[in-house]
Short mmCIF file of C-alpha atoms and ligand atoms in Angstrom, two decimals:
data_model
loop_
_atom_site.label_atom_id
_atom_site.label_comp_id
_atom_site.label_asym_id
_atom_site.label_seq_id
_atom_site.Cartn_x
_atom_site.Cartn_y
_atom_site.Cartn_z
CA UNK A 1 29.46 81.56 -50.70
CA UNK A 2 27.28 80.03 -48.26
CA UNK A 3 28.00 76.48 -47.52
CA UNK A 4 25.00 73.93 -48.00
CA UNK A 5 23.96 70.64 -45.91
CA UNK A 6 21.85 67.94 -47.61
CA UNK A 7 20.83 65.02 -45.36
CA UNK A 8 18.18 62.77 -44.74
CA UNK A 9 16.23 59.77 -43.36
CA UNK A 10 14.06 56.82 -44.90
CA UNK A 11 10.83 57.06 -44.09
CA UNK A 12 9.97 53.53 -42.61
CA UNK A 13 8.78 55.12 -39.42
CA UNK A 14 8.65 58.04 -37.01
CA UNK A 15 12.07 58.99 -36.10
CA UNK A 16 13.71 58.33 -32.46
CA UNK A 17 16.00 59.47 -29.79
CA UNK A 18 18.74 57.77 -31.59
CA UNK A 19 18.02 59.97 -34.41
CA UNK A 20 17.89 63.04 -32.41
CA UNK A 21 21.17 63.02 -30.52
CA UNK A 22 23.13 61.43 -33.91
CA UNK A 23 22.04 64.01 -36.46
CA UNK A 24 18.61 65.99 -35.81
CA UNK A 25 20.46 68.13 -33.11
CA UNK A 26 23.08 69.04 -35.46
CA UNK A 27 20.65 69.83 -38.02
CA UNK A 28 18.67 72.35 -35.69
CA UNK A 29 22.03 73.96 -34.54
CA UNK A 30 23.25 74.73 -38.19
CA UNK A 31 20.03 75.56 -40.06
CA UNK A 32 20.70 79.34 -40.08
CA UNK A 33 24.13 79.26 -40.81
CA UNK A 34 23.87 76.81 -43.69
CA UNK A 35 21.57 76.32 -46.74
CA UNK A 36 19.92 72.91 -45.64
CA UNK A 37 17.95 70.86 -47.63
CA UNK A 38 16.39 67.55 -45.62
CA UNK A 39 15.47 64.84 -48.12
CA UNK A 40 12.68 62.26 -47.20
CA UNK A 41 14.19 59.00 -48.65
CA UNK A 42 11.31 57.36 -49.72
CA UNK A 43 12.92 55.82 -52.77
CA UNK A 44 15.47 54.61 -50.62
CA UNK A 45 12.73 53.07 -47.96
CA UNK A 46 11.30 51.14 -50.91
CA UNK A 47 14.56 49.38 -51.36
CA UNK A 48 13.88 47.16 -48.04
CA UNK A 49 10.04 48.12 -48.09
CA UNK A 50 9.15 47.53 -51.76
CA UNK A 51 6.43 44.95 -50.67
CA UNK A 52 4.56 47.61 -48.62
CA UNK A 53 4.74 50.66 -50.64
CA UNK A 54 1.43 51.63 -49.33
CA UNK A 55 3.01 52.92 -45.47
CA UNK A 56 5.17 55.24 -47.42
CA UNK A 57 2.93 58.25 -47.65
CA UNK A 58 1.95 58.29 -44.19
CA UNK A 59 5.80 57.65 -43.23
CA UNK A 60 6.58 60.93 -45.34
CA UNK A 61 4.54 62.75 -42.91
CA UNK A 62 5.66 61.66 -39.61
CA UNK A 63 9.09 62.07 -40.61
CA UNK A 64 8.23 65.78 -42.02
CA UNK A 65 6.44 66.42 -38.28
CA UNK A 66 9.60 65.10 -36.75
CA UNK A 67 11.61 67.83 -38.46
CA UNK A 68 9.35 70.35 -37.73
CA UNK A 69 8.72 68.84 -34.11
CA UNK A 70 12.51 69.05 -33.30
CA UNK A 71 12.89 72.50 -34.26
CA UNK A 72 13.55 72.79 -37.79
CA UNK A 73 12.69 76.34 -39.01
CA UNK A 74 10.24 75.70 -42.24
CA UNK A 75 10.75 79.41 -43.46
CA UNK A 76 14.65 78.34 -43.97
CA UNK A 77 15.14 74.60 -44.53
CA UNK A 78 14.00 72.87 -47.39
CA UNK A 79 12.31 69.37 -46.67
CA UNK A 80 12.28 67.34 -49.79
CA UNK A 81 10.47 64.18 -51.10
CA UNK A 82 12.97 61.94 -53.11
CA UNK A 83 10.54 60.79 -55.24
CA UNK A 84 9.88 63.80 -56.50
CA UNK A 85 12.98 64.35 -57.74
CA UNK A 86 13.25 61.92 -60.48
CA UNK A 87 16.57 63.86 -61.23
CA UNK A 88 18.28 61.66 -58.88
CA UNK A 89 17.41 58.42 -60.65
CA UNK A 90 19.27 59.93 -63.17
CA UNK A 91 22.23 60.41 -61.47
CA UNK A 92 22.30 57.36 -59.68
CA UNK A 93 22.43 55.38 -63.27
CA UNK A 94 25.42 57.61 -64.32
CA UNK A 95 27.25 56.74 -60.94
CA UNK A 96 26.75 53.22 -61.14
CA UNK A 97 29.36 53.25 -63.57
CA UNK A 98 31.74 54.70 -61.43
CA UNK A 99 31.40 52.32 -58.66
CA UNK A 100 32.84 48.59 -58.62
CA UNK A 101 31.03 45.61 -57.08
CA UNK A 102 34.19 44.71 -54.76
CA UNK A 103 33.65 48.45 -52.96
CA UNK A 104 29.84 47.99 -52.27
CA UNK A 105 30.99 44.32 -51.02
CA UNK A 106 33.55 46.12 -48.57
CA UNK A 107 30.78 48.60 -47.29
CA UNK A 108 30.19 47.32 -43.45
CA UNK A 109 27.16 49.04 -42.84
CA UNK A 110 25.64 47.40 -45.73
CA UNK A 111 27.00 44.41 -44.70
CA UNK A 112 25.61 44.54 -41.48
CA UNK A 113 22.28 45.67 -42.59
CA UNK A 114 22.07 42.84 -45.45
CA UNK A 115 22.95 40.35 -42.58
CA UNK A 116 19.89 41.89 -40.38
CA UNK A 117 17.54 42.01 -42.90
CA UNK A 118 18.15 38.45 -43.72
CA UNK A 119 16.42 38.62 -47.55
CA UNK A 120 14.77 35.20 -47.95
CA UNK A 121 14.21 35.68 -51.74
CA UNK A 122 18.10 36.84 -52.05
CA UNK A 123 19.63 40.08 -51.78
CA UNK A 124 17.86 42.60 -54.01
CA UNK A 125 19.90 44.62 -56.54
CA UNK A 126 18.31 47.68 -55.38
CA UNK A 127 19.36 47.59 -51.91
CA UNK A 128 22.71 46.28 -52.75
CA UNK A 129 23.26 49.97 -54.70
CA UNK A 130 21.36 52.17 -52.18
CA UNK A 131 24.60 53.63 -51.78
CA UNK A 132 25.29 54.76 -54.97
CA UNK A 133 21.70 56.51 -55.13
CA UNK A 134 22.76 58.08 -51.68
CA UNK A 135 25.76 59.54 -53.46
CA UNK A 136 23.56 60.72 -55.76
CA UNK A 137 21.46 62.02 -52.76
CA UNK A 138 23.97 64.32 -51.65
CA UNK A 139 25.99 65.78 -54.66
CA UNK A 140 22.92 66.71 -56.69
CA UNK A 141 22.27 69.51 -53.96
CA UNK A 142 26.08 70.15 -54.17
CA UNK A 143 26.10 69.56 -50.31
CA UNK A 144 29.36 70.42 -48.37
CA UNK A 145 28.60 68.65 -45.14
CA UNK A 146 26.37 65.83 -44.33
CA UNK A 147 25.07 65.39 -40.58
CA UNK A 148 24.76 61.87 -39.81
CA UNK A 149 25.12 58.81 -37.44
CA UNK A 150 28.23 57.42 -37.41
CA UNK A 151 26.77 54.04 -39.48
CA UNK A 152 26.39 56.14 -42.35
CA UNK A 153 30.42 57.20 -42.30
CA UNK A 154 30.65 54.49 -45.46
CA UNK A 155 28.29 56.14 -47.36
CA UNK A 156 29.94 59.21 -47.23
CA UNK A 157 33.02 57.89 -47.67
CA UNK A 158 31.63 56.08 -50.91
CA UNK A 159 30.22 59.57 -52.10
CA UNK A 160 33.73 61.07 -51.85
CA UNK A 161 35.07 58.47 -54.04
CA UNK A 162 32.51 58.52 -56.51
CA UNK A 163 33.12 62.53 -56.94
CA UNK A 164 36.62 62.43 -57.14
CA UNK A 165 36.23 60.33 -60.14
CA UNK A 166 33.45 62.11 -61.71
CA UNK A 167 35.56 65.20 -61.36
CA UNK A 168 38.64 63.77 -62.77
CA UNK A 169 36.88 61.88 -65.63
CA UNK A 170 34.50 64.67 -67.04
CA UNK A 171 34.73 67.74 -65.16
CA UNK A 172 34.76 69.68 -61.89
CA UNK A 173 31.26 69.80 -61.37
CA UNK A 174 30.59 68.02 -57.92
CA UNK A 175 31.50 68.91 -54.65
CA UNK A 176 33.38 66.51 -52.37
CA UNK A 177 31.09 66.46 -48.71
CA UNK A 178 32.11 66.10 -45.41
CA UNK A 179 30.13 63.89 -42.88
CA UNK A 180 29.40 65.83 -39.46
CA UNK A 181 28.68 63.28 -36.58
CA UNK A 182 26.55 63.82 -34.04
CA UNK A 183 27.64 64.45 -29.96
CA UNK A 184 26.69 60.87 -29.51
CA UNK A 185 27.58 59.00 -32.57
CA UNK A 186 25.40 55.72 -31.86
CA UNK A 187 22.89 55.69 -29.13
CA UNK A 188 22.41 51.65 -27.97
CA UNK A 189 18.71 50.87 -27.94
CA UNK A 190 16.44 50.24 -25.01
CA UNK A 191 17.34 46.48 -24.84
CA UNK A 192 21.17 47.47 -24.73
CA UNK A 193 21.64 45.99 -28.36
CA UNK A 194 24.23 48.19 -29.98
CA UNK A 195 21.90 50.18 -32.07
CA UNK A 196 18.54 51.80 -31.78
CA UNK A 197 16.33 50.81 -34.78
CA UNK A 198 12.52 50.45 -35.59
CA UNK A 199 12.81 46.76 -36.70
CA UNK A 200 14.71 45.69 -33.26
CA UNK A 201 11.81 47.09 -31.43
CA UNK A 202 14.19 49.09 -28.65
CA UNK A 203 13.12 52.58 -29.91
CA UNK A 204 11.88 55.67 -27.78
CA UNK A 205 10.32 57.78 -30.27
CA UNK A 206 10.09 61.40 -30.39
CA UNK A 207 6.52 61.64 -30.28
CA UNK A 208 6.49 59.06 -27.35
CA UNK A 209 3.81 60.05 -24.66
CA UNK A 210 5.04 60.53 -21.20
CA UNK A 211 3.28 57.19 -20.26
CA UNK A 212 4.80 55.51 -23.04
CA UNK A 213 8.21 57.08 -22.26
CA UNK A 214 8.10 55.95 -19.03
CA UNK A 215 7.18 52.43 -19.96
CA UNK A 216 10.10 52.37 -22.18
CA UNK A 217 12.46 53.31 -19.47
CA UNK A 218 11.53 51.26 -16.74
CA UNK A 219 11.69 48.29 -18.67
CA UNK A 220 15.41 48.90 -20.18
CA UNK A 221 17.96 47.00 -19.75
CA UNK A 222 20.73 47.62 -17.41
CA UNK A 223 23.65 45.82 -15.75
CA UNK A 224 23.12 41.98 -16.01
CA UNK A 225 25.59 41.32 -13.44
CA UNK A 226 23.68 43.04 -10.70
CA UNK A 227 20.99 41.50 -8.93
CA UNK A 228 20.07 43.45 -5.74
CA UNK A 229 20.58 47.36 -5.41
CA UNK A 230 23.17 46.69 -3.01
CA UNK A 231 25.44 44.99 -5.56
CA UNK A 232 28.14 47.46 -6.75
CA UNK A 233 26.99 48.18 -10.30
CA UNK A 234 28.84 48.69 -13.98
CA UNK A 235 28.48 52.10 -15.61
CA UNK A 236 29.99 51.07 -19.13
CA UNK A 237 28.04 49.67 -21.59
CA UNK A 238 25.20 50.13 -19.28
CA UNK A 239 22.34 52.08 -21.81
CA UNK A 240 20.80 53.79 -18.85
CA UNK A 241 23.87 55.62 -18.34
CA UNK A 242 24.59 56.30 -21.55
CA UNK A 243 21.20 58.18 -21.83
CA UNK A 244 21.66 59.96 -18.57
CA UNK A 245 24.99 61.09 -20.57
CA UNK A 246 22.95 62.00 -23.53
CA UNK A 247 20.13 63.48 -22.21
CA UNK A 248 20.45 64.52 -18.59
CA UNK A 249 21.59 68.21 -18.39
CA UNK A 250 21.92 67.93 -14.54
CA UNK A 251 25.50 66.54 -15.02
CA UNK A 252 26.12 66.85 -11.28
CA UNK A 253 23.11 64.39 -10.51
CA UNK A 254 24.56 62.19 -13.09
CA UNK A 255 27.96 62.11 -11.30
CA UNK A 256 26.75 61.48 -7.85
CA UNK A 257 24.08 58.59 -9.37
CA UNK A 258 27.14 57.17 -11.31
CA UNK A 259 29.27 57.26 -7.92
CA UNK A 260 26.66 55.68 -5.85
CA UNK A 261 25.79 52.82 -8.47
CA UNK A 262 29.07 51.62 -8.45
CA UNK A 263 29.06 51.27 -4.71
CA UNK A 264 25.66 49.81 -4.74
CA UNK A 265 24.08 52.18 -3.16
CA UNK A 266 21.12 53.18 -5.47
CA UNK A 267 18.80 50.84 -7.18
CA UNK A 268 17.48 50.91 -10.71
CA UNK A 269 14.37 52.06 -10.21
CA UNK A 270 15.62 55.52 -8.93
CA UNK A 271 18.51 55.70 -11.94
CA UNK A 272 15.58 54.88 -14.24
CA UNK A 273 13.06 57.50 -12.66
CA UNK A 274 15.78 60.09 -12.98
CA UNK A 275 16.29 59.32 -16.68
CA UNK A 276 12.37 59.44 -17.20
CA UNK A 277 12.38 62.84 -15.75
CA UNK A 278 15.49 64.18 -17.53
CA UNK A 279 14.37 62.58 -20.86
CA UNK A 280 10.87 64.02 -20.54
CA UNK A 281 12.26 67.56 -19.93
CA UNK A 282 13.88 67.10 -23.44
CA UNK A 283 11.05 65.40 -25.13
CA UNK A 284 8.14 67.65 -23.60
CA UNK A 285 8.43 70.81 -26.18
CA UNK A 286 9.23 68.17 -29.20
CA UNK A 287 5.85 66.74 -28.51
CA UNK A 288 4.22 69.58 -28.22
CA UNK A 289 5.66 71.40 -31.39
CA UNK A 290 4.78 67.91 -32.96
CA UNK A 291 1.08 68.30 -31.80
CA UNK A 292 0.82 71.69 -33.11
CA UNK A 293 1.71 70.78 -36.60
CA UNK A 294 0.35 67.14 -36.39
CA UNK A 295 -3.25 68.98 -36.13
CA UNK A 296 -2.51 71.08 -39.00
CA UNK A 297 -1.24 68.55 -41.86
CA UNK A 298 -2.70 70.77 -44.69
CA UNK A 299 0.39 73.39 -43.56
CA UNK A 300 3.10 70.65 -43.40
CA UNK A 301 1.75 69.36 -46.79
CA UNK A 302 2.53 72.95 -48.26
CA UNK A 303 5.91 73.32 -46.45
CA UNK A 304 6.95 69.85 -48.34
CA UNK A 305 5.92 70.54 -51.47
CA UNK A 306 7.37 74.25 -51.11
CA UNK A 307 10.53 72.66 -50.31
CA UNK A 308 10.60 69.91 -52.56
CA UNK A 309 9.84 72.68 -55.33
CA UNK A 310 12.99 74.54 -54.37
CA UNK A 311 15.14 70.90 -54.09
CA UNK A 312 13.89 69.91 -57.59
CA UNK A 313 15.08 73.38 -59.22
CA UNK A 314 18.65 72.67 -57.59
CA UNK A 315 19.05 69.29 -58.89
CA UNK A 316 17.76 70.39 -62.66
CA UNK A 317 20.42 72.85 -62.54
CA UNK A 318 23.09 70.21 -61.51
CA UNK A 319 22.06 67.78 -63.65
CA UNK A 320 22.43 70.69 -66.57
CA UNK A 321 25.93 70.53 -65.60
CA UNK A 322 26.41 66.96 -65.12
CA UNK A 323 25.00 66.20 -68.65
CA UNK A 324 27.13 68.92 -70.14
CA UNK A 325 30.37 67.47 -68.24
CA UNK A 326 29.41 64.16 -69.70
CA UNK A 327 28.47 65.17 -72.97
CA UNK A 328 25.17 64.07 -72.96
CA UNK A 329 23.97 67.22 -74.32
CA UNK A 330 23.84 66.40 -78.21
CA UNK A 331 20.92 66.44 -80.57
CA UNK A 332 20.35 64.63 -83.40
CA UNK A 333 18.91 67.49 -85.74
N1 LIG B 401 20.41 55.79 -45.49
C1 LIG B 401 20.20 57.19 -44.40
C2 LIG B 401 19.16 56.29 -43.29
O1 LIG B 401 19.44 55.03 -43.46
C3 LIG B 401 19.28 57.68 -45.44
C4 LIG B 401 19.55 58.89 -46.55
C5 LIG B 401 19.23 58.77 -47.65
C6 LIG B 401 20.40 59.65 -46.37
N2 LIG B 401 19.82 59.63 -48.56
C7 LIG B 401 20.78 60.11 -47.29
C8 LIG B 401 21.25 60.24 -45.36
C9 LIG B 401 21.50 61.16 -47.92
C10 LIG B 401 22.49 61.41 -45.71
C11 LIG B 401 22.54 61.81 -46.91
O2 LIG B 401 18.73 56.94 -42.56
#
């Protein structure tokens, strides 16, 4: 039987080049090999944006445009909007019985996010339990494979645990998924921070114009110990070289730049100029496809609606099996 992929993104903004190397590239590469579902997780986006639901609709469209821009084939891949599959909510509630508070407490990604988001009015239960709803996302589509950035690995582990518990307790209905991490598991931000993130203001977006791209590259953080271009520089932990490794197809150029950088015979400006060129040649066709679809939003809406219809049908089928396994099929007649 053909294997299935499910993965997704919170529509809190358009997607960036960290998403590209972490997960999008894998999705494009595998889309003809796997039956692929991409979930635009608007309900999950609410867990830390519930005060601004008015932004969701536009961002659902932005994320769909990014999928199409990187080369997702709308004739094959199903783009599904989470809020239009209410069965996910039901499965989440059933899963809540199978997860302890202690397990959530140990989830390292959840911990980091809670710290970073600094919820001033206390930690919302909705946010705290999003790993459970994510497990529902993955399992309702019976996914075998989940292409994600490495920050999402604890979520997949949590999902696997839930699946094992469910299948043991009720009946073997659910599929235990595997994670697939991209070539660059975690791309640093342009500020050298550990992760590229919208709320951190250190992103390069897939749709950025050449002008914006150039500005972001030229203002990137490099080696803080290096003051003059003649000082020997450090490659390790230097995001400019991490990006060269991730995006510059000319490996010889990258190696030559590294050697010169270490010796102090090349300035940051030249290294960044070459990075701009390399990144721009990756992003140019993406930008072009994005513009193509952005001018045809009606068509994109139809693609989303069709994907969601198919996704929901599959979710409904799984839920029938889930309810039967849980003996929730009684009729009080
Ligand atoms: N948590 C993911 C993110 O932060 C988004 C997401 C929602 C997801 N549901 C998913 C990822 C299911 C993989 C599988 O972007």
